[in-house]
XYZ file of C-alpha atoms in Angstrom:
528
model
C 203.987 188.099 -29.237
C 206.472 190.461 -27.464
C 209.917 189.887 -26.005
C 209.856 190.176 -22.405
C 212.795 192.249 -20.448
C 214.068 188.730 -19.267
C 213.715 187.106 -22.518
C 216.133 189.776 -24.327
C 218.527 189.826 -21.290
C 218.769 185.747 -21.677
C 219.236 185.944 -25.440
C 221.540 189.062 -25.584
C 223.902 188.212 -22.697
C 226.214 185.414 -22.188
C 224.535 182.558 -20.059
C 224.338 183.455 -16.195
C 226.325 186.581 -16.420
C 223.499 189.373 -15.828
C 223.886 191.029 -12.503
C 221.050 193.322 -11.584
C 221.673 196.651 -10.485
C 218.139 197.377 -9.411
C 216.897 198.988 -6.052
C 213.359 198.934 -4.926
C 211.390 201.929 -7.010
C 211.434 205.080 -5.424
C 208.166 206.227 -3.803
C 206.089 208.471 -5.807
C 202.484 210.107 -4.968
C 199.714 207.518 -5.511
C 196.243 207.567 -5.556
C 194.518 204.348 -4.058
C 193.525 203.226 -7.795
C 197.226 203.814 -8.879
C 198.799 201.758 -6.243
C 196.098 198.989 -6.910
C 197.297 199.240 -10.480
C 201.030 198.942 -9.715
C 200.493 195.968 -7.444
C 198.506 194.463 -10.432
C 201.206 195.454 -13.030
C 204.025 193.888 -10.709
C 201.954 190.528 -10.537
C 201.243 190.556 -14.311
C 204.772 191.241 -15.523
C 206.613 189.555 -12.829
C 208.964 192.830 -12.127
C 208.914 195.775 -9.709
C 208.634 198.238 -12.366
C 208.972 198.522 -16.275
C 212.385 198.533 -16.307
C 215.129 196.307 -15.465
C 218.731 197.341 -15.184
C 222.241 195.670 -14.462
C 225.432 194.610 -16.194
C 226.462 191.430 -17.873
C 228.758 189.770 -20.335
C 228.333 190.467 -24.261
C 230.258 187.519 -25.953
C 232.930 188.298 -23.307
C 232.833 191.944 -22.979
C 231.242 193.688 -19.897
C 228.388 195.925 -20.610
C 225.516 197.943 -18.794
C 222.065 197.182 -19.720
C 218.513 198.553 -19.714
C 215.699 196.639 -20.762
C 211.860 197.822 -20.744
C 209.316 195.418 -19.611
C 206.242 196.109 -21.680
C 204.144 193.680 -19.551
C 204.213 196.452 -16.467
C 201.659 199.266 -17.431
C 202.689 199.164 -21.184
C 206.416 199.872 -20.312
C 205.412 203.111 -19.646
C 207.914 205.587 -17.953
C 207.289 207.482 -14.566
C 209.384 209.098 -11.938
C 210.427 205.581 -10.490
C 211.136 204.211 -13.901
C 212.985 207.089 -14.862
C 215.045 207.189 -11.607
C 216.169 203.600 -12.222
C 217.108 204.432 -15.863
C 219.058 207.419 -14.841
C 220.830 205.648 -11.967
C 221.659 202.838 -14.327
C 222.925 205.314 -17.090
C 225.303 207.263 -14.420
C 226.535 204.012 -12.794
C 227.505 202.721 -16.449
C 229.299 206.055 -16.738
C 231.249 206.032 -13.726
C 232.522 202.632 -14.374
C 233.145 203.134 -18.047
C 231.015 200.653 -19.477
C 229.328 200.695 -22.809
C 225.552 200.770 -22.512
C 223.160 198.529 -24.436
C 219.350 199.890 -24.226
C 216.560 198.122 -25.325
C 213.162 200.081 -24.946
C 209.580 198.817 -25.426
C 207.082 201.328 -24.100
C 203.808 202.982 -24.782
C 205.653 206.358 -23.678
C 204.794 208.516 -20.685
C 202.937 207.040 -17.592
C 199.766 208.799 -17.776
C 198.701 208.166 -14.210
C 201.602 210.662 -13.187
C 201.034 213.309 -15.780
C 203.117 215.790 -16.506
C 206.069 215.490 -13.801
C 206.514 212.085 -15.675
C 206.416 213.591 -18.869
C 209.616 215.718 -18.014
C 211.429 212.801 -16.748
C 212.476 212.243 -20.091
C 214.842 215.323 -19.998
C 216.585 213.817 -17.234
C 217.198 210.312 -18.833
C 218.190 212.438 -22.036
C 220.746 214.367 -20.210
C 222.124 211.385 -18.388
C 222.409 209.523 -21.933
C 224.231 212.658 -23.100
C 226.546 212.808 -20.384
C 227.322 209.094 -21.049
C 228.302 209.896 -24.562
C 229.944 212.802 -23.804
C 232.358 210.993 -21.580
C 233.305 208.806 -24.697
C 231.271 205.786 -23.741
C 229.528 203.919 -26.335
C 225.400 203.859 -26.175
C 223.769 201.165 -28.377
C 220.148 201.008 -28.888
C 217.782 197.954 -29.672
C 214.376 198.883 -30.297
C 211.498 196.429 -29.412
C 207.668 196.090 -29.999
C 206.381 198.641 -29.593
C 208.488 201.693 -28.821
C 206.366 204.857 -28.888
C 205.825 208.342 -27.533
C 208.260 210.108 -25.229
C 210.581 207.046 -24.666
C 211.349 206.749 -28.630
C 211.572 210.781 -28.622
C 214.077 210.646 -25.884
C 216.576 207.958 -24.953
C 215.294 205.279 -27.504
C 216.745 207.716 -30.291
C 219.991 208.840 -28.999
C 221.901 205.881 -29.702
C 225.293 205.796 -31.557
C 223.879 203.048 -33.384
C 220.185 202.031 -33.470
C 218.626 198.817 -34.375
C 214.979 197.247 -33.884
C 213.497 194.049 -33.907
C 211.600 192.767 -37.328
C 207.728 194.057 -37.557
C 208.303 196.367 -34.393
C 205.727 199.317 -34.136
C 208.001 202.178 -33.693
C 206.820 205.946 -33.705
C 206.056 209.204 -31.997
C 202.214 209.229 -31.471
C 199.701 206.334 -31.645
C 197.319 206.042 -34.291
C 194.345 206.270 -31.791
C 195.317 209.698 -30.733
C 195.530 211.158 -34.212
C 192.243 209.699 -34.943
C 190.690 211.415 -32.029
C 192.452 214.888 -33.023
C 191.925 214.801 -36.810
C 189.114 212.498 -37.360
C 190.798 210.264 -39.774
C 192.992 207.126 -39.544
C 196.939 207.528 -39.485
C 198.290 206.154 -42.947
C 199.456 202.417 -42.359
C 202.634 201.155 -42.844
C 204.709 204.130 -41.667
C 205.615 203.360 -37.969
C 207.143 199.870 -38.675
C 210.638 199.197 -37.843
C 211.439 198.147 -41.672
C 209.931 201.449 -43.106
C 211.715 203.497 -40.696
C 215.236 201.383 -41.634
C 214.389 202.231 -45.394
C 213.780 206.080 -44.498
C 217.297 205.924 -42.951
C 215.937 206.636 -39.265
C 217.399 203.431 -37.694
C 220.401 201.421 -38.822
C 218.757 198.157 -39.462
C 216.271 195.565 -38.528
C 217.761 192.509 -36.785
C 216.730 189.598 -34.423
C 218.191 189.361 -31.050
C 220.685 186.871 -31.938
C 221.906 188.796 -35.002
C 222.001 192.127 -32.925
C 224.256 190.400 -30.427
C 226.823 189.606 -33.196
C 226.482 193.263 -34.569
C 226.627 194.886 -31.110
C 229.672 193.033 -30.025
C 231.371 193.944 -33.653
C 230.435 197.544 -33.052
C 231.495 197.651 -29.341
C 234.993 196.162 -30.861
C 235.437 198.963 -33.134
C 234.256 201.603 -30.659
C 236.896 200.178 -28.320
C 239.483 201.665 -30.521
C 241.786 198.748 -29.641
C 243.778 197.719 -32.796
C 243.032 193.745 -33.524
C 246.094 191.808 -35.238
C 245.802 190.015 -38.379
C 243.062 189.328 -41.022
C 240.372 189.222 -38.121
C 240.416 193.183 -37.992
C 240.120 193.353 -41.688
C 237.151 190.865 -42.465
C 234.551 192.245 -44.508
C 231.144 192.965 -42.821
C 229.472 190.191 -44.663
C 226.858 189.070 -42.085
C 224.186 191.700 -42.419
C 221.043 189.686 -43.048
C 218.574 191.002 -45.608
C 215.883 193.549 -44.613
C 212.653 191.457 -43.319
C 208.966 192.804 -43.956
C 207.096 191.407 -41.552
C 203.202 192.270 -40.785
C 202.968 189.456 -38.112
C 203.878 191.709 -35.195
C 201.889 194.737 -36.175
C 200.178 196.489 -33.039
C 197.684 199.278 -32.869
C 198.945 202.015 -30.772
C 195.950 201.258 -28.632
C 197.639 198.305 -27.308
C 200.550 200.674 -26.205
C 198.167 202.125 -23.409
C 195.835 198.957 -22.689
C 197.471 198.511 -19.355
C 198.029 201.826 -18.129
C 194.384 203.237 -17.881
C 193.845 205.945 -15.147
C 191.027 205.027 -12.912
C 188.921 208.337 -12.540
C 188.258 209.369 -8.902
C 184.514 209.178 -7.535
C 183.803 212.406 -8.668
C 184.479 214.036 -12.122
C 185.294 217.698 -12.341
C 182.998 219.674 -14.270
C 184.728 221.721 -17.072
C 183.118 225.090 -16.006
C 184.434 224.630 -12.497
C 188.084 223.706 -13.808
C 190.426 226.648 -13.615
C 193.045 224.387 -15.353
C 190.682 223.573 -18.451
C 189.805 227.266 -18.338
C 193.261 227.840 -18.845
C 193.540 225.732 -21.734
C 190.784 227.281 -23.588
C 192.480 230.866 -22.912
C 195.427 229.772 -24.244
C 193.920 228.804 -27.518
C 192.251 231.804 -28.261
C 193.121 233.543 -31.514
C 193.914 236.691 -30.185
C 196.451 235.645 -27.650
C 200.078 237.040 -28.180
C 202.746 234.953 -29.611
C 206.407 235.139 -30.142
C 206.129 237.707 -32.852
C 204.177 240.103 -30.441
C 207.300 239.581 -28.059
C 209.600 240.385 -30.668
C 208.028 243.641 -31.587
C 209.272 244.854 -28.242
C 212.707 244.023 -28.803
C 215.758 246.228 -29.917
C 218.255 245.437 -32.913
C 216.054 242.411 -34.063
C 217.771 240.238 -36.766
C 215.244 237.664 -38.096
C 216.952 234.503 -39.552
C 215.299 231.518 -41.626
C 216.084 228.048 -41.805
C 218.543 225.383 -40.966
C 221.311 226.400 -43.293
C 220.967 223.099 -44.697
C 218.349 223.611 -47.256
C 215.057 223.068 -44.883
C 212.735 225.887 -43.196
C 209.715 225.514 -41.303
C 207.189 228.220 -41.018
C 205.741 227.151 -37.832
C 208.842 228.322 -36.060
C 210.867 231.585 -35.702
C 214.664 232.272 -35.638
C 216.005 235.733 -34.622
C 218.883 237.309 -32.974
C 217.844 240.351 -30.648
C 218.220 242.391 -27.162
C 215.761 242.260 -24.712
C 216.175 245.548 -22.579
C 219.629 245.427 -23.780
C 220.548 241.849 -23.189
C 221.754 240.142 -26.417
C 220.446 236.703 -27.310
C 219.438 234.068 -29.958
C 215.640 233.477 -30.073
C 213.930 230.512 -31.110
C 210.371 229.621 -30.622
C 206.995 228.288 -31.750
C 204.889 230.520 -34.050
C 201.205 230.368 -33.020
C 200.053 231.872 -36.447
C 201.954 229.395 -38.472
C 200.208 226.442 -36.797
C 197.120 225.233 -38.372
C 195.396 222.260 -38.447
C 198.055 219.241 -38.943
C 200.260 222.006 -40.136
C 202.531 221.886 -36.738
C 206.438 221.755 -35.681
C 208.055 219.231 -38.025
C 211.568 217.684 -38.053
C 212.673 220.874 -40.146
C 211.678 223.075 -37.156
C 213.748 221.132 -34.674
C 216.711 221.104 -36.695
C 216.257 224.751 -37.024
C 216.011 224.727 -33.241
C 219.557 222.719 -33.053
C 220.788 225.691 -35.191
C 219.867 228.173 -32.589
C 221.452 226.264 -30.135
C 224.800 226.066 -32.137
C 224.649 229.846 -32.599
C 224.346 230.574 -29.186
C 227.103 228.097 -28.108
C 229.474 229.533 -30.901
C 228.788 233.293 -30.389
C 228.831 232.674 -26.513
C 225.209 234.472 -26.358
C 222.358 233.187 -24.340
C 219.671 231.314 -25.921
C 216.048 232.101 -25.517
C 213.334 229.559 -26.404
C 209.730 230.150 -26.648
C 207.297 227.334 -26.153
C 203.672 227.794 -27.809
C 202.567 224.819 -29.570
C 199.721 222.440 -30.163
C 202.346 219.734 -30.663
C 204.775 218.319 -33.112
C 203.662 217.261 -36.444
C 201.651 214.062 -36.656
C 201.980 212.939 -40.103
C 203.885 210.229 -42.584
C 206.406 212.575 -43.612
C 207.286 213.712 -39.940
C 207.888 209.973 -38.774
C 209.798 209.317 -41.888
C 212.137 212.305 -41.595
C 213.244 211.465 -38.060
C 210.641 213.569 -35.876
C 211.219 211.929 -32.649
C 215.083 211.593 -32.989
C 215.299 215.386 -33.706
C 213.194 215.869 -30.331
C 215.750 213.667 -28.497
C 218.719 215.510 -30.071
C 217.051 218.806 -29.121
C 216.497 217.630 -25.364
C 220.145 216.337 -25.015
C 221.733 219.311 -26.571
C 219.886 221.882 -24.387
C 220.730 219.960 -21.163
C 224.443 220.098 -22.016
C 224.632 223.355 -24.058
C 227.576 225.390 -22.664
C 225.771 228.864 -22.400
C 222.930 230.742 -20.620
C 219.252 229.373 -21.424
C 215.747 230.643 -20.710
C 212.574 229.077 -21.769
C 209.403 230.625 -21.849
C 206.233 228.677 -21.844
C 204.016 231.363 -23.566
C 200.934 229.387 -24.370
C 200.065 225.911 -25.110
C 203.048 223.572 -24.420
C 202.066 219.872 -25.905
C 204.145 216.878 -26.286
C 207.593 216.199 -27.595
C 207.268 219.599 -29.513
C 207.352 221.554 -26.157
C 209.595 219.468 -24.192
C 212.314 219.753 -26.918
C 212.634 223.447 -26.078
C 211.957 223.179 -22.330
C 215.159 222.219 -20.305
C 216.759 225.685 -19.369
C 218.423 227.373 -16.487
C 215.616 229.177 -15.862
C 211.851 228.512 -17.170
C 209.426 231.128 -17.036
C 205.266 230.653 -17.852
C 202.375 232.874 -18.477
C 199.448 232.459 -15.946
C 197.556 230.563 -18.529
C 200.174 228.544 -20.242
C 200.453 224.658 -19.551
C 202.673 221.871 -20.350
C 201.236 218.364 -21.052
C 202.378 214.921 -22.792
C 199.669 215.153 -25.023
C 196.502 217.784 -25.437
C 193.956 217.007 -22.882
C 191.802 215.563 -25.607
C 194.370 212.951 -26.786
C 194.925 211.777 -23.192
C 191.300 211.390 -22.885
C 191.288 209.108 -26.119
C 193.910 207.030 -24.835
C 192.602 206.592 -21.439
C 188.864 206.879 -21.588
C 188.412 206.089 -25.704
C 186.847 209.428 -25.895
C 187.363 213.000 -25.865
C 184.804 213.994 -23.306
C 186.953 213.730 -20.378
C 189.758 216.287 -21.551
C 188.740 218.840 -18.884
C 188.982 216.086 -15.915
C 192.312 214.921 -17.075
C 193.810 218.390 -17.712
C 193.172 218.810 -14.095
C 194.294 215.333 -12.795
C 197.724 215.601 -14.645
C 198.748 218.851 -12.987
C 199.775 220.758 -16.206
C 198.838 224.241 -15.417
C 201.360 226.979 -14.611
C 200.889 226.788 -11.092
C 200.970 223.236 -10.805
C 204.314 223.119 -13.011
C 205.538 226.047 -10.519
C 204.660 223.756 -7.453
C 206.265 220.690 -8.916
C 209.544 222.638 -10.022
C 209.370 222.575 -13.537
C 208.573 226.431 -13.993
C 210.612 229.027 -11.869
C 208.282 232.149 -12.078
C 204.925 233.016 -13.597
C 204.611 236.224 -15.342
C 201.157 237.383 -14.846
C 198.254 237.778 -17.244
C 195.827 240.477 -16.138
C 193.662 238.443 -16.551
C 194.097 237.434 -20.020
C 196.915 237.952 -22.514
C 194.577 238.127 -25.524
C 192.590 241.255 -23.891
C 196.365 243.142 -23.026
C 198.308 242.060 -25.535
C 200.785 244.997 -25.445
C 200.917 245.201 -21.822
C 201.312 241.467 -21.290
C 204.372 241.562 -24.226
C 206.253 244.314 -22.436
C 205.865 242.533 -19.164
C 207.219 239.192 -20.629
C 210.105 240.975 -22.109
C 210.955 242.835 -19.028
C 210.834 239.364 -17.036
C 212.937 237.783 -19.600
C 215.333 240.504 -19.817
C 215.863 240.332 -15.951
C 216.291 236.518 -16.319
C 219.182 236.889 -18.918
C 220.996 239.514 -16.910
C 220.889 237.454 -13.858
C 222.171 234.269 -15.946
C 225.245 236.270 -17.746
C 226.536 237.228 -14.155
C 227.049 233.542 -13.238
C 229.992 231.515 -14.517
C 228.975 229.219 -17.486
C 230.322 226.109 -15.980
C 228.332 226.665 -12.519
C 225.096 227.377 -14.820
C 225.627 223.822 -16.592
C 226.256 221.908 -13.385
C 223.121 223.522 -11.974
C 220.574 222.814 -15.034
C 221.870 219.274 -14.771
C 221.285 218.831 -11.286
C 217.898 220.566 -11.623
C 216.565 217.933 -14.058
C 218.456 215.268 -12.506
C 216.252 215.743 -9.228
C 212.897 216.551 -11.062
C 209.967 214.679 -9.525
C 211.723 212.989 -6.694
C 210.785 213.014 -3.059
C 212.510 216.046 -1.267
C 212.814 217.979 -4.062
C 213.398 221.740 -3.559
C 212.811 224.498 -6.312
């Protein structure tokens, strides 16, 4: 059994205190099949979108609330749901209210493709702004919470709890099986296991979470309480509950969000988007190390500075045509099989952000990844929370930033390095919530429709430019793998141009423009 959004609100808030903030969902581009799916989802769930927002009283304290509804297309988040979430976060910030968020979701809404995927950036940015203003953000994860939702606003809480037996993780077992041909280890993506590993703060039923949230908000308020009430020992924390009763296969997370294919399937050989995907995977394609060969005054760095390093990433200082910057990015040479970007690499990315901020230098981020690590170790060492922190840090970073989509841009590992003042892309680069084969495994239960989905989800550099995710395409003539030196020099020159232009602008202006950019992304009437 799953707890609906309305059931959560009834158990969490004081009786009859909830007041909705929701307006009709914004209109998004939709095929007839998708419109029909939305209507059926609304009838089945009894809600007009996958999230409800509003305010109420929690033991007499006024709070803002956001609650996902899994019954609406598996709680997936697209443009309309993201706009509702961000509007609620902004309203809570304006009113100075603590915010309690309760996600339950299969992740990004596959019907809307990459533009839905990048909505996680603006949600994380709104949450970061709420927290920066000094307002509490409390998270209660329900069963299941997966993918981009867990790796963004689901992992940014000042405190984070989960309901017993909840399935919580970055990527579902079905996609892992499709990509690697073997099952994902059991018992990893559970609330209880993540609590033992220190990823979340506890496993609580809703009534107990209500009491703990009230206590936490009392502490966060900073108000000194009189007498012994302020000195009572914390003695009501319930023991850890192991529960297998609510174990859910990740296949169920996407059960309600199957894309309805069009009447015609796009043949792979006639699909330029799929051809770009294949070109981006060529072993001879130049990566970040080839770019750095054309940079002066290079200073390679290594690790997080706290005893961790990850050879799938590169950290350095350098000058691009005289423009100084901190450089961090994916190393395509270091990614093989299941050895992809892990939590240590993301912590190294956050080191690069801190260096740039402290040294008042621009930050250059290079995206070229098959995706963040999908493993027992990555889940237990906080992969999803680190992705969320990277996104939030980048959106609010007080220094110029440039992101370069150099090759493959898969999942949260790519999104973690995306939110920048300017985003460049190579001709055959792409960005997607999952590799096309993984998306096919979710939607069609096979990998045979990867090419079709690559086109449908608008993942190519040209599509990203049209949708405002990318600002400039650096040409490959016709394929970077066949002209590695010339392409690298062309990309370095383009980066240098962007760095010089950004450094000429006041940093407060850049920060405001960056936040406005991602706030508008995906909305009707958006301009690049």
